Amino acid sequence: MARHSGGRGWYGKLVGAALGVTMLAVGASVWTAQADAVGSSAPQASRSPAAVKPVDVTIAHASDAGARGVNITIDDGPDPAWTPQVLDLLEEYGVKATFCVTGTQAQAHPDLVKKVVAAGHRLCDHSVSHDTAMDKKSEAYQSKEILDAERMIIKASGGVRPMYYRAPGGAFTPYSRKLAASHGMRPLGWNVDTKDFERPGTDAIVETVQRELANGPTLLFHDAGGDRSQTVEALRRVLPWLAEQGYSFGFPVR
């Protein structure tokens, strides 16, 4: 809070002091927003980061939507070219997803992070720099990548905490899982890697989902890191197909 000084008399100083105490009390009462409720379309008031509840350290794959639930997860963004298109498709089909965002992208595009949250989706910490060799680095390095990204995402979102941590390339370590879980971020895996980042063609992406869905409910897509037009078109086909097969869309378990 900025402080301003001037030639006030004793009365002015007394009033100023009283106002300062009032402002401190108000500031202390502000809670950090967090989208804890499934399907919530706006951040909910919750605990401060220091009081966050630890979660399970095991890597989550299951869906909170039950045996016929699927989890749509979107990695590496947000990206100004592709994230808005993905958000539009998700809204069109009434699907909530989990966005695994990197710290650098969150910092660069806070408006998009806020749009993700406002639409009722969940956030996931995907490290600062997407280093797929994190598991071969020191614990100090892993901590910095995870916790700096967490802070960047919270700031970009306007106070909404990431609820999961997905190691880039699946490079988890016992230390990184324990650290993330202690900050309320459930380690998050996947069951179906669509390989959309390789741009194999829309048909190949769709066929991978249809062929490998029996492996489990968490599907991996990307909305950044290159041309994602194939991903957008694949989602346009996959989302209604999943609904036609009787699947419901949920979030990864916490």
PDB file of C-alpha atoms in Angstrom:
ATOM      1  CA  MET A   1       0.000   0.000   0.000  1.00  0.00           C
ATOM      2  CA  ALA A   2       1.428   3.432  -0.951  1.00  0.00           C
ATOM      3  CA  ARG A   3       1.925   5.946   1.834  1.00  0.00           C
ATOM      4  CA  HIS A   4       1.653   9.695   1.321  1.00  0.00           C
ATOM      5  CA  SER A   5       3.071  12.294   3.726  1.00  0.00           C
ATOM      6  CA  GLY A   6       2.230  15.975   4.038  1.00  0.00           C
ATOM      7  CA  GLY A   7       1.909  18.874   6.484  1.00  0.00           C
ATOM      8  CA  ARG A   8      -1.060  17.505   8.416  1.00  0.00           C
ATOM      9  CA  GLY A   9      -1.737  18.634  12.004  1.00  0.00           C
ATOM     10  CA  TRP A  10      -2.325  16.283  14.909  1.00  0.00           C
ATOM     11  CA  TYR A  11      -5.974  15.761  13.926  1.00  0.00           C
ATOM     12  CA  GLY A  12      -5.057  14.863  10.376  1.00  0.00           C
ATOM     13  CA  LYS A  13      -2.446  12.426  11.655  1.00  0.00           C
ATOM     14  CA  LEU A  14      -4.981  10.830  14.000  1.00  0.00           C
ATOM     15  CA  VAL A  15      -7.540  10.378  11.203  1.00  0.00           C
ATOM     16  CA  GLY A  16      -4.863   9.038   8.891  1.00  0.00           C
ATOM     17  CA  ALA A  17      -3.761   6.512  11.477  1.00  0.00           C
ATOM     18  CA  ALA A  18      -7.320   5.340  12.001  1.00  0.00           C
ATOM     19  CA  LEU A  19      -7.844   4.958   8.274  1.00  0.00           C
ATOM     20  CA  GLY A  20      -4.596   2.998   8.031  1.00  0.00           C
ATOM     21  CA  VAL A  21      -5.731   0.538  10.687  1.00  0.00           C
ATOM     22  CA  THR A  22      -9.068   0.132   8.911  1.00  0.00           C
ATOM     23  CA  MET A  23      -7.400  -0.563   5.572  1.00  0.00           C
ATOM     24  CA  LEU A  24      -5.101  -3.165   7.159  1.00  0.00           C
ATOM     25  CA  ALA A  25      -8.090  -4.912   8.709  1.00  0.00           C
ATOM     26  CA  VAL A  26      -9.885  -4.964   5.366  1.00  0.00           C
ATOM     27  CA  GLY A  27      -6.803  -6.273   3.600  1.00  0.00           C
ATOM     28  CA  ALA A  28      -6.396  -9.058   6.149  1.00  0.00           C
ATOM     29  CA  SER A  29      -9.950 -10.237   5.510  1.00  0.00           C
ATOM     30  CA  VAL A  30      -9.532 -10.860   1.789  1.00  0.00           C
ATOM     31  CA  TRP A  31      -9.543 -14.572   0.956  1.00  0.00           C
ATOM     32  CA  THR A  32      -7.795 -16.182  -1.951  1.00  0.00           C
ATOM     33  CA  ALA A  33     -10.233 -17.273  -4.687  1.00  0.00           C
ATOM     34  CA  GLN A  34     -10.285 -20.930  -5.607  1.00  0.00           C
ATOM     35  CA  ALA A  35     -12.484 -22.906  -7.980  1.00  0.00           C
ATOM     36  CA  ASP A  36     -13.025 -25.916  -5.721  1.00  0.00           C
ATOM     37  CA  ALA A  37     -16.553 -26.861  -6.750  1.00  0.00           C
ATOM     38  CA  VAL A  38     -17.005 -29.171  -9.726  1.00  0.00           C
ATOM     39  CA  GLY A  39     -18.781 -27.312 -12.494  1.00  0.00           C
ATOM     40  CA  SER A  40     -18.319 -23.968 -10.782  1.00  0.00           C
ATOM     41  CA  SER A  41     -18.338 -21.170 -13.337  1.00  0.00           C
ATOM     42  CA  ALA A  42     -16.532 -18.652 -11.150  1.00  0.00           C
ATOM     43  CA  PRO A  43     -13.824 -18.668  -8.492  1.00  0.00           C
ATOM     44  CA  GLN A  44     -14.962 -19.414  -4.968  1.00  0.00           C
ATOM     45  CA  ALA A  45     -13.614 -17.769  -1.820  1.00  0.00           C
ATOM     46  CA  SER A  46     -11.379 -20.158   0.072  1.00  0.00           C
ATOM     47  CA  ARG A  47      -8.322 -20.438   2.271  1.00  0.00           C
ATOM     48  CA  SER A  48      -5.108 -18.516   1.830  1.00  0.00           C
ATOM     49  CA  PRO A  49      -2.244 -20.388   0.106  1.00  0.00           C
ATOM     50  CA  ALA A  50      -0.559 -20.965   3.483  1.00  0.00           C
ATOM     51  CA  ALA A  51      -3.581 -22.908   4.760  1.00  0.00           C
ATOM     52  CA  VAL A  52      -4.176 -25.068   1.675  1.00  0.00           C
ATOM     53  CA  LYS A  53      -5.043 -28.700   2.423  1.00  0.00           C
ATOM     54  CA  PRO A  54      -2.563 -31.346   1.234  1.00  0.00           C
ATOM     55  CA  VAL A  55      -3.850 -33.976  -1.206  1.00  0.00           C
ATOM     56  CA  ASP A  56      -2.896 -37.522  -2.167  1.00  0.00           C
ATOM     57  CA  VAL A  57       0.633 -37.907  -3.555  1.00  0.00           C
ATOM     58  CA  THR A  58      -0.271 -40.717  -5.967  1.00  0.00           C
ATOM     59  CA  ILE A  59      -0.665 -39.879  -9.648  1.00  0.00           C
ATOM     60  CA  ALA A  60      -4.347 -39.403 -10.496  1.00  0.00           C
ATOM     61  CA  HIS A  61      -5.937 -40.982 -13.551  1.00  0.00           C
ATOM     62  CA  ALA A  62      -9.547 -41.666 -12.522  1.00  0.00           C
ATOM     63  CA  SER A  63     -12.484 -39.370 -13.200  1.00  0.00           C
ATOM     64  CA  ASP A  64     -14.780 -37.916 -10.564  1.00  0.00           C
ATOM     65  CA  ALA A  65     -17.608 -38.557 -13.038  1.00  0.00           C
ATOM     66  CA  GLY A  66     -17.525 -42.273 -12.278  1.00  0.00           C
ATOM     67  CA  ALA A  67     -16.995 -45.423 -14.309  1.00  0.00           C
ATOM     68  CA  ARG A  68     -18.242 -43.825 -17.543  1.00  0.00           C
ATOM     69  CA  GLY A  69     -16.489 -40.544 -16.915  1.00  0.00           C
ATOM     70  CA  VAL A  70     -13.726 -39.038 -19.047  1.00  0.00           C
ATOM     71  CA  ASN A  71     -11.332 -36.195 -18.278  1.00  0.00           C
ATOM     72  CA  ILE A  72     -10.334 -33.795 -21.025  1.00  0.00           C
ATOM     73  CA  THR A  73      -6.937 -32.287 -20.227  1.00  0.00           C
ATOM     74  CA  ILE A  74      -5.289 -29.560 -22.292  1.00  0.00           C
ATOM     75  CA  ASP A  75      -1.546 -28.897 -21.958  1.00  0.00           C
ATOM     76  CA  ASP A  76       1.119 -26.250 -22.566  1.00  0.00           C
ATOM     77  CA  GLY A  77      -1.007 -23.110 -22.971  1.00  0.00           C
ATOM     78  CA  PRO A  78      -2.594 -20.782 -22.844  1.00  0.00           C
ATOM     79  CA  ASP A  79      -1.984 -19.645 -26.404  1.00  0.00           C
ATOM     80  CA  PRO A  80      -3.788 -16.666 -27.980  1.00  0.00           C
ATOM     81  CA  ALA A  81      -4.309 -18.473 -31.291  1.00  0.00           C
ATOM     82  CA  TRP A  82      -5.594 -21.835 -30.053  1.00  0.00           C
ATOM     83  CA  THR A  83      -6.892 -21.579 -26.483  1.00  0.00           C
ATOM     84  CA  PRO A  84      -9.903 -19.401 -27.441  1.00  0.00           C
ATOM     85  CA  GLN A  85     -10.880 -21.940 -30.119  1.00  0.00           C
ATOM     86  CA  VAL A  86     -10.621 -24.796 -27.630  1.00  0.00           C
ATOM     87  CA  LEU A  87     -12.680 -22.841 -25.103  1.00  0.00           C
ATOM     88  CA  ASP A  88     -15.359 -22.191 -27.720  1.00  0.00           C
ATOM     89  CA  LEU A  89     -15.609 -25.904 -28.533  1.00  0.00           C
ATOM     90  CA  LEU A  90     -15.798 -26.895 -24.891  1.00  0.00           C
ATOM     91  CA  GLU A  91     -18.585 -24.385 -24.344  1.00  0.00           C
ATOM     92  CA  GLU A  92     -20.437 -25.579 -27.449  1.00  0.00           C
ATOM     93  CA  TYR A  93     -20.513 -29.162 -26.156  1.00  0.00           C
ATOM     94  CA  GLY A  94     -20.958 -28.309 -22.482  1.00  0.00           C
ATOM     95  CA  VAL A  95     -17.641 -29.835 -21.448  1.00  0.00           C
ATOM     96  CA  LYS A  96     -15.430 -28.823 -18.530  1.00  0.00           C
ATOM     97  CA  ALA A  97     -11.719 -29.517 -18.872  1.00  0.00           C
ATOM     98  CA  THR A  98      -8.474 -29.275 -16.948  1.00  0.00           C
ATOM     99  CA  PHE A  99      -5.908 -26.856 -18.397  1.00  0.00           C
ATOM    100  CA  CYS A 100      -2.295 -27.681 -17.531  1.00  0.00           C
ATOM    101  CA  VAL A 101      -0.629 -24.320 -18.046  1.00  0.00           C
ATOM    102  CA  THR A 102       3.034 -23.394 -17.904  1.00  0.00           C
ATOM    103  CA  GLY A 103       4.213 -20.510 -15.794  1.00  0.00           C
ATOM    104  CA  THR A 104       5.686 -18.643 -18.747  1.00  0.00           C
ATOM    105  CA  GLN A 105       2.481 -18.877 -20.779  1.00  0.00           C
ATOM    106  CA  ALA A 106       0.315 -17.924 -17.809  1.00  0.00           C
ATOM    107  CA  GLN A 107       2.481 -14.886 -17.188  1.00  0.00           C
ATOM    108  CA  ALA A 108       2.341 -13.903 -20.863  1.00  0.00           C
ATOM    109  CA  HIS A 109      -1.429 -14.365 -21.246  1.00  0.00           C
ATOM    110  CA  PRO A 110      -3.191 -13.745 -17.910  1.00  0.00           C
ATOM    111  CA  ASP A 111      -6.379 -12.723 -19.721  1.00  0.00           C
ATOM    112  CA  LEU A 112      -6.675 -16.236 -21.146  1.00  0.00           C
ATOM    113  CA  VAL A 113      -6.029 -17.856 -17.775  1.00  0.00           C
ATOM    114  CA  LYS A 114      -8.877 -15.790 -16.353  1.00  0.00           C
ATOM    115  CA  LYS A 115     -11.132 -16.872 -19.243  1.00  0.00           C
ATOM    116  CA  VAL A 116     -10.351 -20.522 -18.532  1.00  0.00           C
ATOM    117  CA  VAL A 117     -11.342 -20.066 -14.888  1.00  0.00           C
ATOM    118  CA  ALA A 118     -14.425 -17.977 -15.678  1.00  0.00           C
ATOM    119  CA  ALA A 119     -15.704 -20.767 -17.936  1.00  0.00           C
ATOM    120  CA  GLY A 120     -15.595 -23.235 -15.038  1.00  0.00           C
ATOM    121  CA  HIS A 121     -12.499 -25.189 -16.024  1.00  0.00           C
ATOM    122  CA  ARG A 122      -9.743 -26.205 -13.619  1.00  0.00           C
ATOM    123  CA  LEU A 123      -6.096 -25.201 -13.592  1.00  0.00           C
ATOM    124  CA  CYS A 124      -3.066 -27.464 -13.388  1.00  0.00           C
ATOM    125  CA  ASP A 125       0.556 -26.476 -12.747  1.00  0.00           C
ATOM    126  CA  HIS A 126       2.695 -27.666 -15.671  1.00  0.00           C
ATOM    127  CA  SER A 127       5.979 -26.180 -14.376  1.00  0.00           C
ATOM    128  CA  VAL A 128       7.567 -22.912 -15.427  1.00  0.00           C
ATOM    129  CA  SER A 129       9.521 -23.959 -18.488  1.00  0.00           C
ATOM    130  CA  HIS A 130       8.194 -27.407 -19.488  1.00  0.00           C
ATOM    131  CA  ASP A 131      11.493 -29.155 -18.840  1.00  0.00           C
ATOM    132  CA  THR A 132      10.886 -32.825 -19.665  1.00  0.00           C
ATOM    133  CA  ALA A 133      14.169 -33.743 -17.943  1.00  0.00           C
ATOM    134  CA  MET A 134      13.069 -32.370 -14.563  1.00  0.00           C
ATOM    135  CA  ASP A 135      13.310 -35.800 -12.987  1.00  0.00           C
ATOM    136  CA  LYS A 136      17.074 -35.737 -13.606  1.00  0.00           C
ATOM    137  CA  LYS A 137      17.540 -32.325 -11.970  1.00  0.00           C
ATOM    138  CA  SER A 138      18.102 -31.377  -8.335  1.00  0.00           C
ATOM    139  CA  GLU A 139      15.294 -31.096  -5.820  1.00  0.00           C
ATOM    140  CA  ALA A 140      15.999 -27.364  -5.571  1.00  0.00           C
ATOM    141  CA  TYR A 141      15.443 -27.051  -9.336  1.00  0.00           C
ATOM    142  CA  GLN A 142      12.254 -29.103  -9.218  1.00  0.00           C
ATOM    143  CA  SER A 143      10.951 -26.995  -6.347  1.00  0.00           C
ATOM    144  CA  LYS A 144      11.626 -23.749  -8.185  1.00  0.00           C
ATOM    145  CA  GLU A 145       9.942 -24.973 -11.378  1.00  0.00           C
ATOM    146  CA  ILE A 146       6.830 -26.162  -9.541  1.00  0.00           C
ATOM    147  CA  LEU A 147       6.397 -23.417  -6.960  1.00  0.00           C
ATOM    148  CA  ASP A 148       7.341 -20.511  -9.224  1.00  0.00           C
ATOM    149  CA  ALA A 149       4.782 -21.782 -11.743  1.00  0.00           C
ATOM    150  CA  GLU A 150       2.195 -22.073  -8.982  1.00  0.00           C
ATOM    151  CA  ARG A 151       2.747 -18.429  -8.011  1.00  0.00           C
ATOM    152  CA  MET A 152       2.662 -17.279 -11.641  1.00  0.00           C
ATOM    153  CA  ILE A 153      -0.595 -19.134 -12.288  1.00  0.00           C
ATOM    154  CA  ILE A 154      -2.255 -17.792  -9.138  1.00  0.00           C
ATOM    155  CA  LYS A 155      -1.255 -14.250 -10.093  1.00  0.00           C
ATOM    156  CA  ALA A 156      -2.385 -14.644 -13.711  1.00  0.00           C
ATOM    157  CA  SER A 157      -5.734 -16.137 -12.692  1.00  0.00           C
ATOM    158  CA  GLY A 158      -6.499 -13.402 -10.209  1.00  0.00           C
ATOM    159  CA  GLY A 159      -6.077 -15.649  -7.174  1.00  0.00           C
ATOM    160  CA  VAL A 160      -7.271 -19.082  -8.324  1.00  0.00           C
ATOM    161  CA  ARG A 161      -5.000 -21.932  -7.307  1.00  0.00           C
ATOM    162  CA  PRO A 162      -3.973 -24.790  -9.615  1.00  0.00           C
ATOM    163  CA  MET A 163      -5.578 -27.993  -8.336  1.00  0.00           C
ATOM    164  CA  TYR A 164      -3.187 -30.436 -10.013  1.00  0.00           C
ATOM    165  CA  TYR A 165       0.461 -30.768 -11.008  1.00  0.00           C
ATOM    166  CA  ARG A 166       1.411 -32.511 -14.233  1.00  0.00           C
ATOM    167  CA  ALA A 167       5.120 -33.071 -14.742  1.00  0.00           C
ATOM    168  CA  PRO A 168       6.262 -32.186 -18.285  1.00  0.00           C
ATOM    169  CA  GLY A 169       6.555 -35.399 -20.239  1.00  0.00           C
ATOM    170  CA  GLY A 170       5.502 -37.308 -17.129  1.00  0.00           C
ATOM    171  CA  ALA A 171       8.875 -36.601 -15.464  1.00  0.00           C
ATOM    172  CA  PHE A 172       7.595 -37.068 -11.915  1.00  0.00           C
ATOM    173  CA  THR A 173       9.818 -37.875  -8.963  1.00  0.00           C
ATOM    174  CA  PRO A 174       8.805 -38.906  -5.435  1.00  0.00           C
ATOM    175  CA  TYR A 175       9.996 -35.467  -4.318  1.00  0.00           C
ATOM    176  CA  SER A 176       8.002 -33.518  -6.920  1.00  0.00           C
ATOM    177  CA  ARG A 177       4.838 -35.484  -6.189  1.00  0.00           C
ATOM    178  CA  LYS A 178       5.167 -34.919  -2.461  1.00  0.00           C
ATOM    179  CA  LEU A 179       5.917 -31.203  -2.926  1.00  0.00           C
ATOM    180  CA  ALA A 180       2.963 -30.651  -5.254  1.00  0.00           C
ATOM    181  CA  ALA A 181       0.591 -32.603  -3.015  1.00  0.00           C
ATOM    182  CA  SER A 182       1.673 -30.562   0.015  1.00  0.00           C
ATOM    183  CA  HIS A 183       0.526 -27.472  -1.895  1.00  0.00           C
ATOM    184  CA  GLY A 184      -2.867 -28.975  -2.672  1.00  0.00           C
ATOM    185  CA  MET A 185      -1.958 -30.017  -6.227  1.00  0.00           C
ATOM    186  CA  ARG A 186      -2.744 -33.658  -7.008  1.00  0.00           C
ATOM    187  CA  PRO A 187      -0.151 -35.200  -9.329  1.00  0.00           C
ATOM    188  CA  LEU A 188      -1.926 -35.768 -12.645  1.00  0.00           C
ATOM    189  CA  GLY A 189      -1.159 -38.399 -15.244  1.00  0.00           C
ATOM    190  CA  TRP A 190      -2.934 -39.471 -18.431  1.00  0.00           C
ATOM    191  CA  ASN A 191      -4.246 -42.663 -19.998  1.00  0.00           C
ATOM    192  CA  VAL A 192      -4.639 -41.654 -23.641  1.00  0.00           C
ATOM    193  CA  ASP A 193      -1.813 -39.684 -25.239  1.00  0.00           C
ATOM    194  CA  THR A 194      -3.318 -38.441 -28.491  1.00  0.00           C
ATOM    195  CA  LYS A 195       0.158 -37.447 -29.793  1.00  0.00           C
ATOM    196  CA  ASP A 196      -1.537 -34.372 -31.233  1.00  0.00           C
ATOM    197  CA  PHE A 197       1.679 -32.398 -30.611  1.00  0.00           C
ATOM    198  CA  GLU A 198       3.241 -34.426 -33.449  1.00  0.00           C
ATOM    199  CA  ARG A 199       0.468 -33.272 -35.822  1.00  0.00           C
ATOM    200  CA  PRO A 200      -0.236 -36.764 -37.180  1.00  0.00           C
ATOM    201  CA  GLY A 201      -3.486 -35.612 -38.807  1.00  0.00           C
ATOM    202  CA  THR A 202      -6.969 -35.111 -37.407  1.00  0.00           C
ATOM    203  CA  ASP A 203      -8.074 -38.640 -38.336  1.00  0.00           C
ATOM    204  CA  ALA A 204      -5.102 -40.162 -36.494  1.00  0.00           C
ATOM    205  CA  ILE A 205      -5.835 -38.140 -33.344  1.00  0.00           C
ATOM    206  CA  VAL A 206      -9.485 -39.208 -33.348  1.00  0.00           C
ATOM    207  CA  GLU A 207      -8.571 -42.846 -34.021  1.00  0.00           C
ATOM    208  CA  THR A 208      -6.081 -42.822 -31.123  1.00  0.00           C
ATOM    209  CA  VAL A 209      -8.812 -41.700 -28.731  1.00  0.00           C
ATOM    210  CA  GLN A 210     -11.255 -44.314 -29.991  1.00  0.00           C
ATOM    211  CA  ARG A 211      -8.649 -47.093 -29.904  1.00  0.00           C
ATOM    212  CA  GLU A 212      -7.049 -46.297 -26.530  1.00  0.00           C
ATOM    213  CA  LEU A 213      -9.976 -45.062 -24.461  1.00  0.00           C
ATOM    214  CA  ALA A 214     -10.195 -48.498 -22.868  1.00  0.00           C
ATOM    215  CA  ASN A 215      -6.842 -47.728 -21.210  1.00  0.00           C
ATOM    216  CA  GLY A 216      -8.458 -45.168 -18.907  1.00  0.00           C
ATOM    217  CA  PRO A 217     -10.407 -41.929 -18.720  1.00  0.00           C
ATOM    218  CA  THR A 218      -7.820 -39.132 -18.854  1.00  0.00           C
ATOM    219  CA  LEU A 219      -7.192 -37.798 -22.367  1.00  0.00           C
ATOM    220  CA  LEU A 220      -4.211 -35.597 -23.239  1.00  0.00           C
ATOM    221  CA  PHE A 221      -4.446 -32.788 -25.800  1.00  0.00           C
ATOM    222  CA  HIS A 222      -2.421 -29.593 -26.366  1.00  0.00           C
ATOM    223  CA  ASP A 223      -3.431 -25.986 -27.045  1.00  0.00           C
ATOM    224  CA  ALA A 224       0.074 -24.516 -27.479  1.00  0.00           C
ATOM    225  CA  GLY A 225       3.555 -25.315 -28.703  1.00  0.00           C
ATOM    226  CA  GLY A 226       2.810 -25.020 -32.407  1.00  0.00           C
ATOM    227  CA  ASP A 227      -0.006 -25.301 -34.933  1.00  0.00           C
ATOM    228  CA  ARG A 228      -2.937 -26.880 -33.083  1.00  0.00           C
ATOM    229  CA  SER A 229      -5.513 -26.771 -35.871  1.00  0.00           C
ATOM    230  CA  GLN A 230      -5.572 -30.590 -35.964  1.00  0.00           C
ATOM    231  CA  THR A 231      -6.278 -30.691 -32.233  1.00  0.00           C
ATOM    232  CA  VAL A 232      -9.172 -28.256 -32.614  1.00  0.00           C
ATOM    233  CA  GLU A 233     -10.709 -30.302 -35.419  1.00  0.00           C
ATOM    234  CA  ALA A 234     -10.138 -33.555 -33.526  1.00  0.00           C
ATOM    235  CA  LEU A 235     -11.912 -32.171 -30.452  1.00  0.00           C
ATOM    236  CA  ARG A 236     -14.781 -31.089 -32.703  1.00  0.00           C
ATOM    237  CA  ARG A 237     -15.252 -34.760 -33.568  1.00  0.00           C
ATOM    238  CA  VAL A 238     -14.190 -36.440 -30.327  1.00  0.00           C
ATOM    239  CA  LEU A 239     -16.388 -34.489 -27.892  1.00  0.00           C
ATOM    240  CA  PRO A 240     -19.756 -35.378 -29.511  1.00  0.00           C
ATOM    241  CA  TRP A 241     -18.561 -38.940 -30.177  1.00  0.00           C
ATOM    242  CA  LEU A 242     -17.791 -39.449 -26.486  1.00  0.00           C
ATOM    243  CA  ALA A 243     -21.235 -38.149 -25.535  1.00  0.00           C
ATOM    244  CA  GLU A 244     -22.874 -40.462 -28.091  1.00  0.00           C
ATOM    245  CA  GLN A 245     -21.026 -43.417 -26.514  1.00  0.00           C
ATOM    246  CA  GLY A 246     -22.586 -42.581 -23.153  1.00  0.00           C
ATOM    247  CA  TYR A 247     -19.569 -40.979 -21.497  1.00  0.00           C
ATOM    248  CA  SER A 248     -19.857 -38.026 -19.112  1.00  0.00           C
ATOM    249  CA  PHE A 249     -17.214 -35.369 -18.729  1.00  0.00           C
ATOM    250  CA  GLY A 250     -15.603 -34.844 -15.361  1.00  0.00           C
ATOM    251  CA  PHE A 251     -12.437 -33.744 -13.629  1.00  0.00           C
ATOM    252  CA  PRO A 252      -9.559 -35.908 -12.438  1.00  0.00           C
ATOM    253  CA  VAL A 253     -10.047 -37.146  -8.886  1.00  0.00           C
ATOM    254  CA  ARG A 254      -8.402 -35.191  -6.110  1.00  0.00           C
TER     255      ARG A 254
END
